[in-house]
Amino acid sequence: MEEKIENIRYNPDCKTGLTKEQIDERIKNNLVNRDMTAKTKSIKAIICSNFFTVFNLINVLLALAIFSVKSYKNMLFLWLVIINTAISTIQEIHSKRTIDKLSVISESKVLVRRDGKEQNIGINEVVLDDIVLFQAGNQIVNDCIVCEGEVEVNEAYITGESDARFKKKGDMLLSGSYIVSGRCTRKGRTYWRRKLYL
């Protein structure tokens, strides 16, 4: 079920953008473009998924049966199961940490206009009604409306059409599309990654 948020919509001037007070208010109300999806499994989930398997359960039951008949040397296979499980767990944890580090390095930046100044921020720091500046090569981080400039946009990931579409003042830019050429300023984000509709 999607949560409805009742909040004041700012209509900032494209030349100045939001003020610090407005940005603080947005952050306080959690109206920030945060990606809430987990990038990788937690370490606890990795350990559980590797150790608590049907295969390991069968091997433990076999080891208990062998132990009950006091044939201890036939339980050596259990060491191989433990070593194999430990190795796969260590490898998966190492992969998780590497992916987490790479996702921080590759995090996209966007150019925003706040208090009349332009600054680069992470896409997860963009707030509702932020003024964002786009140019060729930029990805649209969320649905928005062009308030200045003209651009050609590739919406192939969304619509399947390979032809670039021309967008001017008042036109909608869709999240996930790319700017092919031109420059524009956008405002008024309408939809959230968390699927909260405003």
XYZ file of N, CA and C in Angstrom:
594
model
N 0.840 -1.185 0.000
C 0.000 0.000 0.000
C 0.880 1.241 0.000
N 0.575 2.192 -0.859
C 1.401 3.370 -0.988
C 0.952 4.446 -0.013
N 1.933 5.045 0.638
C 1.654 6.041 1.652
C 1.492 7.403 1.004
N 0.472 8.130 1.382
C 0.212 9.468 0.862
C 0.872 10.479 1.782
N 1.610 11.433 1.201
C 2.264 12.449 2.007
C 1.625 13.791 1.703
N 1.152 14.457 2.737
C 0.614 15.807 2.592
C 1.741 16.754 2.980
N 2.199 17.579 2.045
C 3.279 18.483 2.350
C 3.203 19.711 1.467
N 3.804 20.768 1.949
C 3.840 22.021 1.192
C 4.756 21.835 -0.006
N 4.282 22.225 -1.187
C 5.129 22.202 -2.381
C 5.702 23.587 -2.574
N 7.020 23.679 -2.654
C 7.672 24.953 -2.929
C 7.723 25.133 -4.434
N 7.716 26.354 -4.876
C 7.859 26.651 -6.299
C 9.051 27.585 -6.445
N 10.276 27.051 -6.251
C 11.459 27.921 -6.235
C 11.752 28.504 -7.613
N 12.360 29.676 -7.600
C 12.797 30.314 -8.839
C 13.967 29.508 -9.401
N 13.960 29.302 -10.719
C 15.018 28.494 -11.352
C 16.399 29.115 -11.189
N 16.466 30.429 -10.964
C 17.766 31.105 -10.848
C 18.361 30.974 -9.446
N 17.511 30.755 -8.432
C 18.021 30.708 -7.057
C 17.895 29.339 -6.410
N 16.814 28.625 -6.696
C 16.615 27.306 -6.093
C 16.076 27.410 -4.676
N 16.115 26.287 -3.977
C 15.611 26.235 -2.604
C 16.566 26.951 -1.652
N 16.004 27.452 -0.560
C 16.835 28.058 0.476
C 17.287 26.966 1.441
N 18.268 27.315 2.278
C 18.771 26.341 3.257
C 17.653 25.891 4.203
N 16.778 26.819 4.599
C 15.669 26.485 5.501
C 14.715 25.489 4.839
N 14.428 25.700 3.549
C 13.532 24.793 2.828
C 14.152 23.407 2.694
N 15.458 23.370 2.433
C 16.159 22.082 2.309
C 16.150 21.350 3.645
N 16.422 22.084 4.736
C 16.392 21.476 6.075
C 15.004 20.924 6.392
N 13.971 21.644 5.977
C 12.592 21.198 6.198
C 12.317 19.903 5.439
N 12.799 19.832 4.183
C 12.620 18.621 3.376
C 13.343 17.434 4.019
N 14.557 17.650 4.486
C 15.327 16.567 5.114
C 14.637 16.119 6.397
N 14.157 17.088 7.185
C 13.450 16.777 8.431
C 12.216 15.925 8.163
N 11.504 16.205 7.084
C 10.294 15.456 6.719
C 10.596 14.207 5.896
N 11.890 13.890 5.746
C 12.336 12.701 5.005
C 11.879 12.721 3.546
N 11.867 13.902 2.946
C 11.505 14.046 1.528
C 12.782 14.151 0.696
N 13.609 13.136 0.842
C 14.914 13.064 0.193
C 14.906 11.875 -0.751
N 15.631 11.988 -1.849
C 15.670 10.947 -2.876
C 16.588 9.808 -2.438
N 16.152 9.043 -1.456
C 16.970 7.935 -0.960
C 16.556 6.645 -1.639
N 17.555 5.866 -2.022
C 17.296 4.542 -2.568
C 17.273 3.579 -1.392
N 16.077 3.060 -1.057
C 15.929 2.225 0.129
C 16.209 0.745 -0.134
N 16.505 0.384 -1.370
C 16.764 -1.018 -1.668
C 18.170 -1.399 -1.203
N 18.298 -2.555 -0.601
C 19.605 -3.030 -0.142
C 20.426 -3.459 -1.347
N 21.676 -2.998 -1.391
C 22.549 -3.338 -2.514
C 22.977 -4.810 -2.441
N 23.327 -5.258 -1.249
C 23.785 -6.635 -1.055
C 23.169 -7.198 0.223
N 23.309 -8.504 0.382
C 22.816 -9.147 1.609
C 23.694 -8.738 2.787
N 23.121 -8.778 3.979
C 23.904 -8.497 5.188
C 24.815 -9.699 5.471
N 25.844 -9.473 6.290
C 26.777 -10.554 6.647
C 26.037 -11.670 7.381
N 25.108 -11.295 8.253
C 24.313 -12.295 8.984
C 23.513 -13.159 7.999
N 22.916 -12.528 6.973
C 22.134 -13.274 5.973
C 23.032 -14.194 5.152
N 24.246 -13.747 4.852
C 25.196 -14.580 4.099
C 25.574 -15.815 4.910
N 25.892 -15.616 6.190
C 26.272 -16.747 7.055
C 25.123 -17.738 7.168
N 23.915 -17.224 7.404
C 22.746 -18.103 7.529
C 22.475 -18.881 6.244
N 22.551 -18.196 5.103
C 22.248 -18.878 3.837
C 23.292 -19.917 3.461
N 24.525 -19.764 3.947
C 25.567 -20.748 3.642
C 25.588 -21.926 4.609
N 25.335 -21.664 5.887
C 25.430 -22.728 6.881
C 24.133 -23.515 7.042
N 23.003 -22.839 6.970
C 21.728 -23.505 7.208
C 21.079 -23.904 5.887
N 21.627 -24.989 5.310
C 21.103 -25.523 4.041
C 20.647 -26.969 4.255
N 19.854 -27.454 3.326
C 19.385 -28.842 3.391
C 20.571 -29.793 3.300
N 21.514 -29.480 2.430
C 22.710 -30.318 2.263
C 23.479 -30.442 3.579
N 23.687 -29.317 4.270
C 24.409 -29.349 5.544
C 23.614 -30.096 6.615
N 22.301 -29.945 6.607
C 21.453 -30.657 7.567
C 21.566 -32.176 7.383
N 21.537 -32.614 6.126
C 21.666 -34.052 5.830
C 23.019 -34.570 6.326
N 24.085 -33.785 6.068
C 25.419 -34.205 6.499
C 25.545 -34.261 8.019
N 24.923 -33.328 8.722
C 24.967 -33.350 10.193
C 24.199 -34.562 10.718
N 23.047 -34.867 10.120
C 22.270 -36.044 10.547
C 23.051 -37.335 10.298
N 23.729 -37.408 9.141
C 24.573 -38.578 8.855
C 25.711 -38.688 9.871
N 26.323 -37.539 10.201
C 27.422 -37.538 11.172
C 26.927 -37.986 12.545
N 25.728 -37.563 12.942
C 25.162 -37.988 14.228
C 24.875 -39.492 14.245
N 24.391 -40.007 13.102
C 24.125 -41.450 13.010
C 25.432 -42.238 13.124
N 26.479 -41.755 12.452
C 27.788 -42.423 12.511
C 28.373 -42.316 13.922
N 28.195 -41.157 14.542
C 28.687 -40.950 15.908
C 27.991 -41.894 16.888
N 26.691 -42.121 16.662
C 25.934 -42.998 17.581
C 26.406 -44.449 17.519
N 27.003 -44.875 16.389
C 27.532 -46.245 16.298
C 29.035 -46.280 16.576
N 29.593 -45.158 17.023
C 30.990 -45.019 17.443
C 31.998 -45.365 16.348
N 31.671 -44.981 15.110
C 32.597 -45.167 13.995
C 33.189 -43.798 13.637
N 34.019 -43.273 14.556
C 34.483 -41.888 14.480
C 35.304 -41.569 13.230
N 36.088 -42.522 12.742
C 36.920 -42.227 11.572
C 36.091 -42.009 10.316
N 34.867 -42.510 10.287
C 33.984 -42.296 9.128
C 33.304 -40.916 9.150
N 33.588 -40.154 10.203
C 33.010 -38.804 10.304
C 33.914 -37.742 9.697
N 35.040 -38.157 9.103
C 35.979 -37.192 8.524
C 35.342 -36.345 7.411
N 34.333 -36.879 6.732
C 33.678 -36.120 5.654
C 33.077 -34.808 6.182
N 32.727 -34.793 7.487
C 32.119 -33.602 8.070
C 33.082 -32.415 8.048
N 34.406 -32.710 8.195
C 35.403 -31.631 8.113
C 35.408 -30.995 6.734
N 35.258 -31.801 5.706
C 35.215 -31.261 4.338
C 33.987 -30.368 4.138
N 32.872 -30.779 4.698
C 31.645 -29.981 4.592
C 31.835 -28.640 5.303
N 32.409 -28.665 6.496
C 32.624 -27.436 7.274
C 33.598 -26.507 6.547
N 34.708 -27.054 6.052
C 35.710 -26.240 5.344
C 35.116 -25.633 4.074
N 34.383 -26.440 3.313
C 33.766 -25.963 2.074
C 32.767 -24.833 2.359
N 31.951 -25.004 3.390
C 30.970 -23.985 3.761
C 31.664 -22.709 4.223
N 32.723 -22.852 5.010
C 33.462 -21.683 5.504
C 34.105 -20.915 4.347
N 34.695 -21.640 3.395
C 35.335 -20.986 2.246
C 34.303 -20.213 1.430
N 33.155 -20.834 1.145
C 32.132 -20.142 0.347
C 31.582 -18.926 1.085
N 31.464 -19.016 2.408
C 30.984 -17.875 3.201
C 31.981 -16.726 3.166
N 33.266 -17.048 3.361
C 34.316 -16.015 3.332
C 34.366 -15.338 1.966
N 34.269 -16.115 0.894
C 34.287 -15.542 -0.458
C 33.094 -14.616 -0.694
N 31.924 -15.018 -0.226
C 30.721 -14.196 -0.433
C 30.789 -12.901 0.376
N 31.323 -12.980 1.593
C 31.477 -11.765 2.414
C 32.482 -10.821 1.761
N 33.575 -11.371 1.239
C 34.570 -10.551 0.539
C 33.947 -9.872 -0.690
N 33.146 -10.614 -1.443
C 32.471 -10.047 -2.620
C 31.505 -8.943 -2.215
N 30.773 -9.170 -1.138
C 29.816 -8.158 -0.642
C 30.538 -6.860 -0.314
N 31.652 -6.957 0.408
C 32.403 -5.755 0.796
C 32.955 -5.028 -0.425
N 33.424 -5.773 -1.420
C 33.947 -5.161 -2.643
C 32.835 -4.430 -3.394
N 31.676 -5.067 -3.532
C 30.544 -4.445 -4.231
C 30.078 -3.198 -3.492
N 30.033 -3.255 -2.166
C 29.621 -2.086 -1.378
C 30.579 -0.916 -1.589
N 31.888 -1.204 -1.630
C 32.880 -0.142 -1.854
C 32.732 0.443 -3.255
N 32.520 -0.424 -4.264
C 32.368 0.046 -5.638
C 31.110 0.885 -5.820
N 30.028 0.528 -5.130
C 28.780 1.291 -5.271
C 28.938 2.695 -4.711
N 29.776 2.871 -3.671
C 30.034 4.203 -3.121
C 30.869 5.013 -4.105
N 31.880 4.375 -4.710
C 32.752 5.067 -5.656
C 31.976 5.510 -6.895
N 31.089 4.639 -7.390
C 30.392 4.920 -8.646
C 29.092 5.705 -8.465
N 28.803 6.142 -7.234
C 27.559 6.880 -7.003
C 27.541 8.150 -7.838
N 26.453 8.360 -8.543
C 26.326 9.514 -9.430
C 26.182 10.807 -8.637
N 26.649 11.874 -9.257
C 26.499 13.215 -8.705
C 25.589 14.011 -9.640
N 24.882 14.982 -9.058
C 24.059 15.882 -9.854
C 24.395 17.316 -9.471
N 24.193 18.218 -10.423
C 24.439 19.638 -10.190
C 23.115 20.295 -9.823
N 23.054 20.873 -8.628
C 21.827 21.534 -8.169
C 22.103 23.010 -7.929
N 21.016 23.786 -7.936
C 21.110 25.208 -7.619
C 20.352 25.439 -6.316
N 21.099 25.857 -5.293
C 20.519 26.121 -3.978
C 21.017 27.467 -3.469
N 20.109 28.288 -2.975
C 20.461 29.633 -2.497
C 21.245 30.416 -3.545
N 20.924 30.203 -4.817
C 21.567 30.936 -5.906
C 22.940 30.416 -6.287
N 23.408 29.337 -5.637
C 24.736 28.785 -5.933
C 24.602 27.377 -6.479
N 25.485 27.041 -7.412
C 25.484 25.689 -7.985
C 26.436 24.812 -7.191
N 25.998 23.568 -6.923
C 26.849 22.633 -6.181
C 26.562 21.206 -6.620
N 27.600 20.376 -6.588
C 27.455 18.955 -6.911
C 27.109 18.197 -5.642
N 26.048 17.388 -5.722
C 25.653 16.556 -4.587
C 25.358 15.148 -5.100
N 25.319 14.176 -4.192
C 24.959 12.806 -4.551
C 23.482 12.718 -4.888
N 23.104 11.769 -5.737
C 21.691 11.657 -6.139
C 20.790 11.328 -4.960
N 21.338 10.755 -3.891
C 20.536 10.442 -2.716
C 20.391 11.628 -1.773
N 20.913 12.800 -2.168
C 20.772 14.019 -1.363
C 19.802 15.004 -1.992
N 19.273 14.681 -3.167
C 18.315 15.559 -3.840
C 17.008 15.539 -3.052
N 16.450 16.735 -2.790
C 15.194 16.826 -2.046
C 14.058 17.230 -2.971
N 12.838 17.077 -2.500
C 11.648 17.446 -3.250
C 11.709 18.928 -3.618
N 11.437 19.254 -4.879
C 11.421 20.619 -5.441
C 12.814 21.208 -5.646
N 13.881 20.410 -5.548
C 15.227 20.895 -5.847
C 15.308 21.312 -7.308
N 16.123 22.331 -7.591
C 16.405 22.746 -8.963
C 17.675 22.021 -9.390
N 17.562 21.162 -10.414
C 18.690 20.362 -10.886
C 19.031 20.786 -12.304
N 20.331 20.898 -12.604
C 20.792 21.290 -13.930
C 21.312 20.059 -14.660
N 20.828 19.858 -15.887
C 21.238 18.709 -16.692
C 21.920 19.166 -17.962
N 22.872 18.366 -18.422
C 23.499 18.587 -19.718
C 23.754 17.233 -20.363
N 24.279 17.227 -21.582
C 24.492 15.986 -22.338
C 25.274 14.974 -21.504
N 24.763 13.734 -21.473
C 25.416 12.646 -20.752
C 24.837 12.391 -19.379
N 24.067 13.335 -18.835
C 23.471 13.150 -17.504
C 22.278 12.220 -17.568
N 22.108 11.460 -16.477
C 20.917 10.623 -16.330
C 19.902 11.377 -15.487
N 18.623 11.263 -15.855
C 17.556 11.889 -15.082
C 17.350 11.039 -13.830
N 17.509 11.652 -12.651
C 17.477 10.885 -11.400
C 16.068 10.665 -10.866
N 15.107 11.454 -11.315
C 13.711 11.266 -10.926
C 12.810 12.048 -11.875
N 11.539 11.693 -11.916
C 10.601 12.377 -12.796
C 10.562 13.862 -12.442
N 10.561 14.722 -13.467
C 10.615 16.155 -13.221
C 10.109 16.912 -14.447
N 10.058 18.245 -14.318
C 9.564 19.106 -15.386
C 10.658 20.094 -15.765
N 10.857 20.315 -17.064
C 11.844 21.277 -17.549
C 11.328 22.680 -17.237
N 12.155 23.504 -16.569
C 11.737 24.886 -16.307
C 12.558 25.889 -17.100
N 13.702 25.453 -17.663
C 14.531 26.310 -18.516
C 15.297 25.443 -19.486
N 15.491 25.921 -20.706
C 16.338 25.246 -21.677
C 15.595 24.217 -22.509
N 16.348 23.611 -23.426
C 15.802 22.587 -24.325
C 16.823 21.464 -24.442
N 16.342 20.218 -24.475
C 17.226 19.065 -24.541
C 16.631 17.977 -25.424
N 17.506 17.084 -25.878
C 17.062 15.847 -26.512
C 17.310 14.737 -25.507
N 16.312 13.876 -25.342
C 16.368 12.848 -24.301
C 16.204 11.464 -24.915
N 17.031 10.523 -24.474
C 16.905 9.128 -24.878
C 16.092 8.408 -23.807
N 14.874 7.974 -24.167
C 13.990 7.286 -23.231
C 13.885 5.797 -23.548
N 14.910 5.246 -24.207
C 14.855 3.862 -24.679
C 14.624 2.872 -23.539
N 15.212 3.121 -22.373
C 15.046 2.197 -21.242
C 13.618 2.176 -20.728
N 12.882 3.259 -20.965
C 11.530 3.364 -20.429
C 10.480 3.009 -21.471
N 10.591 3.635 -22.648
C 9.563 3.464 -23.683
C 9.925 2.422 -24.726
N 11.218 2.104 -24.846
C 11.663 1.165 -25.876
C 11.959 1.841 -27.193
N 11.652 3.131 -27.317
C 11.922 3.866 -28.558
C 13.372 4.317 -28.570
N 14.078 4.038 -29.672
C 15.499 4.376 -29.745
C 15.730 5.818 -30.168
N 14.724 6.473 -30.763
C 14.881 7.859 -31.222
C 14.852 8.815 -30.034
N 15.757 9.813 -30.080
C 15.781 10.829 -29.034
C 14.539 11.708 -29.160
N 14.023 12.156 -28.019
C 12.823 13.010 -28.006
C 13.210 14.411 -27.562
N 12.659 15.405 -28.238
C 12.933 16.803 -27.932
C 12.052 17.254 -26.764
N 12.657 17.907 -25.766
C 11.922 18.397 -24.596
C 12.217 19.877 -24.403
N 11.158 20.631 -24.127
C 11.307 22.069 -23.888
C 10.633 22.431 -22.567
N 10.592 23.728 -22.238
C 10.001 24.198 -20.986
C 8.577 23.666 -20.830
N 8.314 23.090 -19.658
C 6.993 22.553 -19.360
C 6.849 21.067 -19.635
N 7.805 20.469 -20.379
C 7.733 19.041 -20.700
C 8.261 18.192 -19.539
N 7.775 16.963 -19.477
C 8.160 16.019 -18.424
C 9.408 15.241 -18.836
N 10.346 15.093 -17.895
C 11.518 14.228 -18.068
C 11.307 13.017 -17.176
N 11.511 11.828 -17.732
C 11.249 10.599 -16.992
C 12.522 10.038 -16.357
N 12.381 9.588 -15.138
C 13.499 8.997 -14.410
C 14.060 7.804 -15.178
N 15.395 7.741 -15.280
C 16.047 6.638 -15.985
C 16.427 6.982 -17.411
N 15.919 8.098 -17.946
C 16.293 8.502 -19.299
C 17.598 9.301 -19.251
N 18.203 9.522 -20.430
C 19.487 10.216 -20.524
C 19.373 11.434 -21.418
N 20.136 12.482 -21.062
C 20.207 13.678 -21.902
C 21.192 13.394 -23.030
N 20.731 13.514 -24.279
C 21.582 13.264 -25.446
C 22.300 14.540 -25.849
N 21.573 15.659 -25.867
C 22.185 16.937 -26.225
C 21.391 18.071 -25.587
N 22.046 19.229 -25.484
C 21.406 20.403 -24.918
C 21.643 20.519 -23.419
N 21.050 21.580 -22.834
C 21.133 21.840 -21.398
C 19.758 22.259 -20.918
N 19.422 21.895 -19.697
C 18.145 22.336 -19.135
C 18.222 22.381 -17.629
N 17.253 23.070 -17.064
C 17.080 23.120 -15.624
C 15.725 22.511 -15.341
N 15.642 21.702 -14.323
C 14.365 21.052 -14.031
C 13.961 21.321 -12.602
N 12.662 21.211 -12.358
C 12.149 21.364 -10.996
C 10.909 20.502 -10.830
N 10.441 20.443 -9.580
C 9.162 19.811 -9.300
C 9.155 18.316 -9.474
N 10.003 17.617 -8.734
C 9.976 16.171 -8.811
C 8.584 15.691 -8.438
N 8.074 14.742 -9.200
C 6.708 14.291 -8.966
C 6.621 12.922 -8.323
N 7.544 12.026 -8.636
C 7.471 10.677 -8.081
C 8.761 10.333 -7.363
N 8.657 9.411 -6.420
C 9.773 9.030 -5.567
C 10.187 7.600 -5.841
N 11.459 7.318 -5.587
C 11.929 5.935 -5.699
C 11.204 5.038 -4.708
N 10.809 5.614 -3.591
C 10.130 4.820 -2.577
C 8.654 4.660 -2.918
N 8.231 5.118 -4.087
C 6.863 5.031 -4.557
C 5.887 5.730 -3.624
N 6.288 6.897 -3.154
C 5.380 7.732 -2.382
C 4.882 8.813 -3.326
N 3.622 8.910 -3.543
C 3.073 9.824 -4.518
C 2.671 11.141 -3.855
N 3.058 12.232 -4.496
C 2.810 13.551 -3.931
C 1.766 14.284 -4.755
